[in-house]
Coordinates of C-alpha atoms in Angstrom, one line a residue:
Chain A
M293 CA 24.4 4.6 12.3
T294 CA 22.0 3.4 14.9
S295 CA 18.5 2.0 14.6
P296 CA 15.6 2.1 17.1
E297 CA 15.4 -0.8 19.5
P298 CA 13.4 -3.8 18.2
M299 CA 9.9 -3.9 19.5
T300 CA 8.9 -6.2 22.3
R301 CA 6.5 -9.1 21.8
Q302 CA 3.7 -7.1 23.3
E303 CA 4.4 -4.1 21.0
L304 CA 4.6 -6.4 18.0
L305 CA 1.3 -8.1 18.8
E306 CA -0.4 -4.7 19.3
L307 CA 0.8 -3.4 16.0
A308 CA 0.3 -6.7 14.1
A309 CA -3.3 -6.0 13.3
L310 CA -2.6 -2.5 12.0
D311 CA 0.4 -3.8 9.9
G312 CA -1.8 -6.6 8.5
L313 CA -4.5 -4.2 7.5
G314 CA -2.0 -1.8 5.9
L315 CA -2.8 1.0 8.5
L316 CA 0.8 1.8 9.4
D317 CA 2.6 4.4 7.4
S318 CA 5.8 3.5 5.6
Y319 CA 8.1 4.4 8.4
E320 CA 6.2 2.4 11.0
A321 CA 5.7 -0.5 8.7
A322 CA 9.5 -0.6 8.1
L323 CA 10.1 -0.5 11.9
F324 CA 7.6 -3.3 12.4
T325 CA 9.2 -5.4 9.7
R326 CA 12.6 -5.0 11.1
S327 CA 11.4 -6.0 14.6
F328 CA 9.5 -8.9 13.2
H329 CA 12.7 -10.3 11.7
H330 CA 14.4 -9.9 15.0
A331 CA 11.7 -11.7 16.9
P332 CA 11.9 -15.4 17.9
V333 CA 10.3 -17.8 15.5
A334 CA 7.5 -18.6 17.9
V335 CA 6.5 -14.9 18.1
Q336 CA 6.7 -14.6 14.3
D337 CA 4.4 -17.6 14.0
E338 CA 2.0 -15.9 16.5
I339 CA 2.0 -12.7 14.5
L340 CA 1.4 -14.5 11.2
R341 CA -1.5 -16.4 12.7
L342 CA -3.0 -13.3 14.2
Q343 CA -2.7 -11.3 11.0
A344 CA -4.2 -14.1 8.9
E345 CA -7.1 -14.4 11.3
I346 CA -7.8 -10.7 11.1
A347 CA -7.4 -10.6 7.3
S348 CA -9.9 -13.4 6.8
D349 CA -12.4 -12.2 9.4
E350 CA -15.7 -11.6 7.6
T351 CA -17.7 -10.6 10.7
L352 CA -16.9 -6.9 10.1
L353 CA -17.6 -7.0 6.4
P354 CA -20.9 -6.5 4.6
D355 CA -22.8 -9.7 3.8
V356 CA -22.7 -9.5 0.0
E357 CA -21.6 -11.9 -2.7
P358 CA -20.0 -11.0 -6.0
E359 CA -21.9 -11.7 -9.2
E360 CA -20.8 -14.9 -10.9
S361 CA -19.8 -12.9 -14.0
L362 CA -17.2 -11.0 -12.0
R363 CA -14.8 -14.0 -12.0
E364 CA -14.7 -14.0 -15.8
R365 CA -14.2 -10.2 -15.9
V366 CA -11.3 -10.4 -13.5
L367 CA -9.6 -13.2 -15.4
L368 CA -10.1 -11.2 -18.7
R369 CA -8.6 -8.0 -17.2
V370 CA -5.6 -9.8 -15.8
A371 CA -5.1 -11.6 -19.2
E372 CA -5.2 -8.2 -20.9
A373 CA -2.6 -6.8 -18.5
I374 CA -0.3 -9.7 -19.0
E375 CA -0.7 -9.4 -22.8
K376 CA 0.2 -5.7 -22.6
V377 CA 3.4 -6.5 -20.6
D378 CA 4.2 -9.3 -23.0
A379 CA 4.0 -6.9 -25.9
E380 CA 6.3 -4.5 -24.2
L381 CA 8.8 -7.3 -23.4
A382 CA 8.4 -8.8 -26.9
P383 CA 12.1 -9.1 -27.6
L384 CA 12.7 -10.9 -24.3
A385 CA 9.5 -13.0 -24.6
T386 CA 10.3 -14.4 -28.1
I387 CA 13.5 -16.0 -27.0
G388 CA 12.9 -19.7 -26.9
K389 CA 9.1 -19.3 -27.4
N390 CA 7.3 -21.4 -30.0
H391 CA 5.5 -19.2 -32.4
R392 CA 2.0 -20.3 -33.4
K393 CA 0.2 -19.1 -36.5
S394 CA -2.8 -16.9 -35.9
D395 CA -5.8 -17.0 -38.1
G396 CA -6.4 -13.4 -37.2
N397 CA -9.7 -14.1 -35.3
D398 CA -8.2 -14.9 -31.9
R399 CA -8.6 -11.5 -30.3
R400 CA -9.3 -12.6 -26.8
P401 CA -6.3 -11.9 -24.5
S402 CA -4.8 -15.2 -23.4
F403 CA -2.8 -16.3 -20.4
R404 CA 0.6 -17.8 -20.8
S405 CA 0.5 -21.5 -21.4
S406 CA 2.8 -24.3 -20.0
G407 CA 6.4 -23.9 -19.1
P408 CA 6.3 -20.1 -18.6
Y409 CA 8.6 -19.9 -15.6
W410 CA 11.7 -18.8 -17.5
R411 CA 9.7 -15.9 -18.8
A412 CA 8.5 -15.0 -15.3
A413 CA 12.1 -15.1 -14.2
A414 CA 13.0 -12.8 -17.1
F415 CA 10.2 -10.4 -16.0
I416 CA 11.3 -10.5 -12.4
L417 CA 14.9 -9.9 -13.5
T418 CA 13.7 -7.0 -15.6
G419 CA 12.0 -5.5 -12.5
S420 CA 15.2 -5.9 -10.4
L421 CA 17.2 -4.4 -13.2
A422 CA 14.8 -1.5 -13.5
V423 CA 15.6 -0.6 -9.8
T424 CA 19.3 -1.1 -10.3
G425 CA 19.2 0.8 -13.6
Y426 CA 17.4 3.7 -11.9
F427 CA 20.1 4.0 -9.3
L428 CA 22.9 3.5 -11.9
M429 CA 21.4 6.3 -14.0
N430 CA 21.5 8.6 -11.0
A431 CA 25.0 7.5 -10.1
R432 CA 26.2 8.4 -13.5
Q433 CA 24.9 11.8 -13.2
G434 CA 26.8 12.1 -10.0
Q435 CA 23.9 13.7 -8.3
D436 CA 22.5 11.2 -6.0
E437 CA 24.5 9.7 -3.2
I438 CA 21.6 7.7 -2.0
A439 CA 21.6 5.9 -5.3
M440 CA 25.2 4.9 -4.7
L441 CA 24.5 3.9 -1.2
A442 CA 21.6 1.8 -2.2
L443 CA 23.4 0.3 -5.0
R444 CA 26.4 -0.7 -2.8
N445 CA 24.4 -2.0 0.1
L446 CA 20.9 -3.1 -0.9
N447 CA 19.2 -5.1 -3.6
S448 CA 15.7 -4.1 -4.6
D449 CA 14.1 -6.5 -2.0
Q450 CA 16.2 -5.1 0.8
L451 CA 15.4 -1.6 -0.3
I452 CA 11.7 -2.4 -0.2
Q453 CA 12.1 -4.1 3.2
Q454 CA 14.1 -1.1 4.5
I455 CA 11.8 1.7 3.4
G456 CA 8.5 -0.1 2.6
P457 CA 6.9 -1.5 -0.4
D458 CA 5.3 1.8 -1.4
I459 CA 8.6 2.9 -3.0
T460 CA 8.0 0.5 -5.9
G461 CA 4.9 2.4 -7.0
Y462 CA 7.1 5.4 -7.5
I463 CA 10.2 3.9 -8.9
F464 CA 8.3 2.0 -11.6
N465 CA 5.9 4.8 -12.4
G466 CA 6.7 6.8 -15.5
N467 CA 4.4 9.6 -14.4
V468 CA 6.5 10.3 -11.3
E469 CA 8.8 13.3 -11.2
R470 CA 12.1 12.7 -9.3
I471 CA 13.7 15.6 -7.5
V472 CA 17.1 15.4 -5.8
L473 CA 17.6 17.7 -2.8
K474 CA 21.1 18.7 -2.0
P475 CA 22.6 19.8 1.3
V476 CA 22.8 23.5 1.8
K477 CA 26.1 23.1 3.8
A478 CA 29.0 21.5 2.0
D479 CA 30.0 19.3 5.0
S480 CA 26.5 17.9 5.5
K481 CA 25.9 14.2 5.1
H482 CA 22.1 14.6 4.6
E483 CA 20.7 13.1 1.5
A484 CA 17.2 13.1 0.0
V485 CA 15.3 12.2 -3.1
L486 CA 11.7 13.1 -3.6
F487 CA 9.3 11.2 -6.0
V488 CA 6.2 13.2 -6.9
N489 CA 3.1 11.7 -8.5
A490 CA 1.1 14.7 -9.5
E491 CA -1.7 12.7 -10.9
A492 CA -2.4 11.0 -7.6
G493 CA -1.4 13.9 -5.5
T494 CA 1.1 11.8 -3.6
A495 CA 4.8 11.9 -3.0
F496 CA 7.5 9.6 -1.6
L497 CA 10.5 11.0 0.2
V498 CA 13.7 8.9 0.7
T499 CA 16.2 10.3 3.2
N500 CA 19.5 9.1 4.4
S501 CA 22.0 10.0 7.2
F502 CA 19.7 12.5 8.9
T503 CA 20.3 12.9 12.6
R504 CA 18.2 10.4 14.4
A505 CA 14.9 11.8 15.7
L506 CA 12.0 9.6 16.6
D507 CA 9.5 12.4 16.7
P508 CA 8.5 14.3 13.6
T509 CA 11.3 16.8 13.6
Y510 CA 12.0 17.5 9.9
S511 CA 9.7 19.1 7.4
L512 CA 9.5 19.0 3.6
Q513 CA 8.2 22.3 2.1
V514 CA 7.6 23.7 -1.3
S515 CA 7.5 27.1 -2.7
V516 CA 6.9 28.6 -6.2
S517 CA 8.2 31.9 -7.5
K518 CA 9.6 32.9 -4.1
K519 CA 6.2 32.7 -2.4
K520 CA 5.8 31.6 1.2
P521 CA 6.7 27.9 1.4
A522 CA 3.9 25.4 2.0
K523 CA 4.6 22.5 4.3
V524 CA 4.0 19.1 2.6
L525 CA 5.2 16.6 5.1
T526 CA 6.7 16.3 8.6
F527 CA 8.9 13.3 9.3
M528 CA 11.3 11.6 11.7
S529 CA 14.5 9.8 11.1
T530 CA 16.1 6.5 12.2
G531 CA 19.5 7.9 11.3
A532 CA 19.8 5.6 8.4
L533 CA 17.8 5.1 5.1
D534 CA 14.2 6.1 5.6
G535 CA 11.1 6.4 3.3
F536 CA 8.0 8.4 3.8
R537 CA 4.9 8.7 1.8
T538 CA 2.5 11.6 1.9
D539 CA -1.0 11.7 0.3
T540 CA -1.8 15.3 1.0
I541 CA -0.1 17.4 -1.6
K542 CA -2.6 20.0 -2.8
F543 CA -1.4 20.8 -6.3
T544 CA -4.3 22.9 -7.3
A545 CA -3.8 25.3 -4.3
A546 CA 0.0 25.4 -3.8
I547 CA 1.5 24.2 -7.0
T548 CA 0.4 23.1 -10.4
T549 CA 1.7 19.9 -12.0
S550 CA 3.9 21.7 -14.5
M551 CA 5.6 23.6 -11.6
I552 CA 6.8 20.5 -9.7
A553 CA 10.3 20.3 -11.2
S554 CA 10.8 24.1 -11.2
A555 CA 9.5 24.7 -7.7
T556 CA 11.9 25.0 -4.7
W557 CA 11.6 21.9 -2.5
Q558 CA 13.3 22.2 0.9
I559 CA 13.8 20.2 4.0
T560 CA 14.0 22.0 7.3
D561 CA 14.8 21.0 10.9
A562 CA 12.6 21.7 13.9
A563 CA 14.0 25.2 14.2
G564 CA 13.1 26.0 10.6
N565 CA 16.7 25.9 9.4
I566 CA 17.0 24.8 5.7
L567 CA 19.1 21.6 5.5
L568 CA 18.5 20.6 1.9
S569 CA 17.1 22.3 -1.2
S570 CA 16.3 21.3 -4.7
I571 CA 17.8 24.4 -6.2
Chain B
M35 CA 6.3 -21.7 5.4
N36 CA 3.4 -22.7 3.2
Q37 CA 5.1 -24.1 0.1
Q38 CA 1.8 -24.5 -1.8
D39 CA 0.9 -20.8 -1.4
W40 CA 4.4 -19.8 -2.4
M41 CA 4.2 -22.0 -5.6
L42 CA 0.7 -20.6 -6.3
M43 CA 2.1 -17.1 -6.3
H44 CA 5.0 -18.0 -8.5
R45 CA 2.5 -19.4 -11.0
V46 CA 0.5 -16.2 -10.7
A47 CA 3.6 -14.2 -11.4
A48 CA 4.2 -16.3 -14.4
G49 CA 0.8 -15.5 -15.8
D50 CA -0.7 -19.0 -15.3
E51 CA -4.5 -18.7 -15.9
D52 CA -5.3 -21.6 -13.6
A53 CA -3.3 -20.0 -10.8
V54 CA -5.0 -16.6 -11.2
A55 CA -8.4 -18.5 -11.2
E56 CA -7.4 -20.4 -8.1
L57 CA -6.4 -17.1 -6.4
Y58 CA -9.8 -15.6 -7.3
D59 CA -11.7 -18.6 -6.1
R60 CA -10.0 -18.5 -2.8
F61 CA -10.0 -14.7 -2.2
G62 CA -12.3 -13.0 -4.7
A63 CA -15.4 -12.9 -2.5
L64 CA -13.4 -11.6 0.4
V65 CA -11.8 -8.8 -1.7
Y66 CA -15.2 -8.0 -3.1
R67 CA -16.7 -7.6 0.4
V68 CA -13.9 -5.1 1.5
A69 CA -14.4 -3.2 -1.8
R70 CA -18.2 -3.0 -1.1
Q71 CA -17.4 -1.8 2.4
L72 CA -15.1 1.0 1.2
L73 CA -16.5 2.1 -2.2
P74 CA -19.8 3.7 -2.7
T75 CA -21.3 1.6 -5.6
Q76 CA -21.3 -2.0 -6.8
A77 CA -19.9 -0.9 -10.2
E78 CA -16.9 0.8 -8.5
A79 CA -16.4 -2.2 -6.3
E80 CA -16.4 -4.6 -9.2
D81 CA -14.0 -2.5 -11.2
A82 CA -11.7 -2.2 -8.1
V83 CA -11.7 -6.0 -7.6
Q84 CA -10.4 -6.4 -11.2
E85 CA -7.7 -3.9 -10.5
V86 CA -6.8 -5.6 -7.3
F87 CA -6.2 -8.9 -9.1
I88 CA -4.0 -7.2 -11.7
R89 CA -2.0 -5.7 -8.8
L90 CA -1.8 -9.1 -7.2
W91 CA -0.4 -10.5 -10.4
Q92 CA 2.1 -7.6 -10.6
T93 CA 3.3 -8.1 -7.0
A94 CA 3.1 -11.9 -6.9
D95 CA 6.8 -12.4 -7.2
R96 CA 7.3 -10.4 -4.0
Y97 CA 5.1 -12.6 -1.8
D98 CA 7.2 -14.0 1.0
P99 CA 5.4 -16.7 3.0
R100 CA 7.9 -16.2 5.9
R101 CA 6.6 -12.7 6.4
A102 CA 2.8 -13.2 5.8
K103 CA 0.3 -15.8 5.2
L104 CA -1.3 -15.6 1.7
V105 CA -4.7 -14.2 2.9
T106 CA -2.9 -11.4 4.8
W107 CA -0.8 -10.5 1.7
V108 CA -3.9 -10.6 -0.6
M109 CA -5.9 -8.4 1.7
L110 CA -3.0 -6.0 2.4
I111 CA -2.6 -5.5 -1.4
G112 CA -6.3 -5.2 -1.8
R113 CA -6.9 -2.7 1.0
R114 CA -4.0 -0.5 -0.1
H115 CA -5.4 -0.4 -3.6
L116 CA -8.9 0.3 -2.5
I117 CA -7.7 3.1 -0.2
D118 CA -5.6 4.6 -3.0
R119 CA -8.7 4.5 -5.2
L120 CA -10.8 6.1 -2.5
R121 CA -8.3 8.9 -2.2
R122 CA -8.0 9.4 -6.0
N123 CA -11.8 9.7 -6.2
S124 CA -11.7 12.2 -3.3
V125 CA -14.6 10.2 -1.9
R126 CA -13.4 10.1 1.7
G127 CA -14.3 12.9 4.1
T128 CA -16.7 14.9 2.0
T129 CA -18.8 12.0 0.8
R130 CA -18.6 9.5 3.5
A131 CA -19.9 10.3 7.0
Y132 CA -19.7 7.2 9.2
E133 CA -19.5 9.2 12.4
G134 CA -22.4 9.1 14.8
D135 CA -25.7 7.7 13.6
P136 CA -25.4 4.8 11.2
A137 CA -28.3 6.3 9.2
A138 CA -26.2 9.3 8.4
T139 CA -23.9 7.2 6.3
S140 CA -22.8 8.5 2.8
I141 CA -24.7 11.7 3.0
D142 CA -23.4 12.9 -0.4
N143 CA -23.5 9.7 -2.4
G144 CA -27.0 10.2 -3.8
P145 CA -30.3 9.4 -2.3
D146 CA -30.5 5.9 -3.8
K147 CA -27.2 4.8 -2.3
Q148 CA -27.9 5.8 1.3
P149 CA -30.1 2.9 2.2
Q150 CA -28.0 0.4 0.4
E151 CA -24.8 1.4 2.1
A152 CA -26.4 1.8 5.5
E153 CA -27.8 -1.7 5.0
R154 CA -24.5 -3.1 4.0
N155 CA -22.5 -1.8 6.9
I156 CA -25.3 -1.7 9.4
R157 CA -23.9 -4.4 11.7
L158 CA -20.5 -2.8 11.7
L159 CA -21.9 0.7 12.2
E160 CA -24.1 -0.4 15.1
R161 CA -21.1 -2.0 16.8
I162 CA -18.9 1.0 16.2
T163 CA -21.4 3.3 17.9
E164 CA -21.1 1.2 21.1
L165 CA -17.3 1.8 21.3
P166 CA -15.7 4.6 23.4
K167 CA -15.7 7.9 21.5
L168 CA -12.0 8.0 20.6
Q169 CA -11.9 4.3 19.4
R170 CA -15.1 5.0 17.3
I171 CA -13.7 8.0 15.6
V172 CA -10.3 6.4 14.9
I173 CA -11.9 3.3 13.4
E174 CA -14.2 5.4 11.2
R175 CA -11.4 7.5 9.9
A176 CA -8.6 5.0 9.6
Y177 CA -10.4 1.7 8.9
L178 CA -13.3 2.9 6.9
Q179 CA -12.2 6.2 5.3
G180 CA -8.5 5.4 4.6
Y181 CA -6.8 8.2 6.6
T182 CA -3.4 7.4 7.8
L183 CA -2.9 7.2 11.5
R184 CA -0.6 10.3 11.3
E185 CA -3.4 12.2 9.6
V186 CA -5.9 11.1 12.3
S187 CA -3.4 12.1 15.0
Q188 CA -3.1 15.6 13.4
Q189 CA -6.9 15.9 12.9
L190 CA -7.6 15.0 16.5
E191 CA -4.5 16.7 17.9
A192 CA -3.7 13.6 19.8
P193 CA -0.4 11.7 20.2
L194 CA 0.2 9.1 17.5
G195 CA 0.7 6.4 20.1
T196 CA -2.8 7.2 21.6
I197 CA -4.3 6.9 18.1
K198 CA -2.6 3.5 17.4
S199 CA -3.7 2.1 20.8
A200 CA -7.2 3.3 20.3
L201 CA -7.4 1.7 16.8
S202 CA -5.8 -1.5 17.9
R203 CA -8.1 -1.9 21.0
G204 CA -11.2 -0.7 19.1
L205 CA -10.6 -3.3 16.3
A206 CA -10.1 -6.0 18.9
K207 CA -13.3 -5.1 20.7
L208 CA -15.2 -5.0 17.4
R209 CA -14.0 -8.5 16.5
E210 CA -14.8 -9.9 19.9
R211 CA -18.3 -8.6 19.7
S212 CA -18.8 -9.7 16.2
K213 CA -17.7 -13.2 17.0
A214 CA -20.0 -13.3 20.0
D215 CA -22.9 -12.2 17.8
W216 CA -22.1 -14.8 15.2
A217 CA -21.9 -17.5 17.9
V218 CA -25.5 -16.8 19.1

């Protein structure tokens, strides 16, 4: 497998602002990150400084101040979110935790008190295991070669670095439908898994071992009841593991939420040949 | 590597109230300003800021100070969330019209919101109108309306590289001019 050449210092600096503002798509952000890690330390420092300067630049922002009460509301909402996760992880969280008696009146969500680091570690570990568990589940089903590849070669951080942080919003989201696309030809090495978030109208496609093409060459399309396929996404390939997010699925027009799993999802090449299909 | 920022985010990940409060005190106002720039009402912006800080807690363990300074990370998470929200609400495109005359901002947001929003972004909108046409359109669509560069490229039927360059140069020009204005 080959990867694109790392970017030059000039290219990195040109894209640094866009990367820092989150304006690059998953593929380009992954390329930028790879090149960043290949760059000399001095260039990395230059990029970090430039991005921080842009991120903290208030000259382009409206001259408004938040109400003082917003601070309390933010802290309360975060505390509620933490408490919800605590409740879900109750069996883990009670290990080694001192129980205190409640008088029943203490209804305000509370932050964790002193010495919570082991619990954070447990939570982080749970997150990592969730990724690994996801892939293991697929591997057991024997359907998903990407899962095996990822499991063998990448931990969750590396996976995120390779195909972008957006993937976490799909792996950890219970509302996301997962669709495995299989090669049409038996000798093909192409692999793909599609994550569809119908509620948000977005999808994330993970591909592997596609022939390298640095222009949008491949297309993801969907069809229902043998109707004419609708194009959802065009994408390129580094020849290795890639991830692409699309925010433009029109479920109301082309496909309803309930049809996602039963629809036919296909990936075609530039000539329109079907390379992979969900059914 | 900034050890203090790294420790702060570890404390945030652990659910330490003081750490979340410190994070808000450092970046809350900045996140709020971006929310006010992108979202149509104060109520929406305030709600979005709360969600952004929940997201920051959820992602705190992933913060890598070798890859980004903390302000960059916070604003990246914040902008992504705000743009997702913008998309969910289907606000962009149909309800926000930054192109051209600044007075034409937010044509569908209700009569009471037009002056407020125009006022909020008036400096930025005035400076944007001074840019070359392509840079102006790309900044309006990508920076203010949340379209991806690929979408802008398709909308304008222009190569992606051209769109990236236009955005990069346009933002650099805007920042230069803004700094010059502030220095006066």
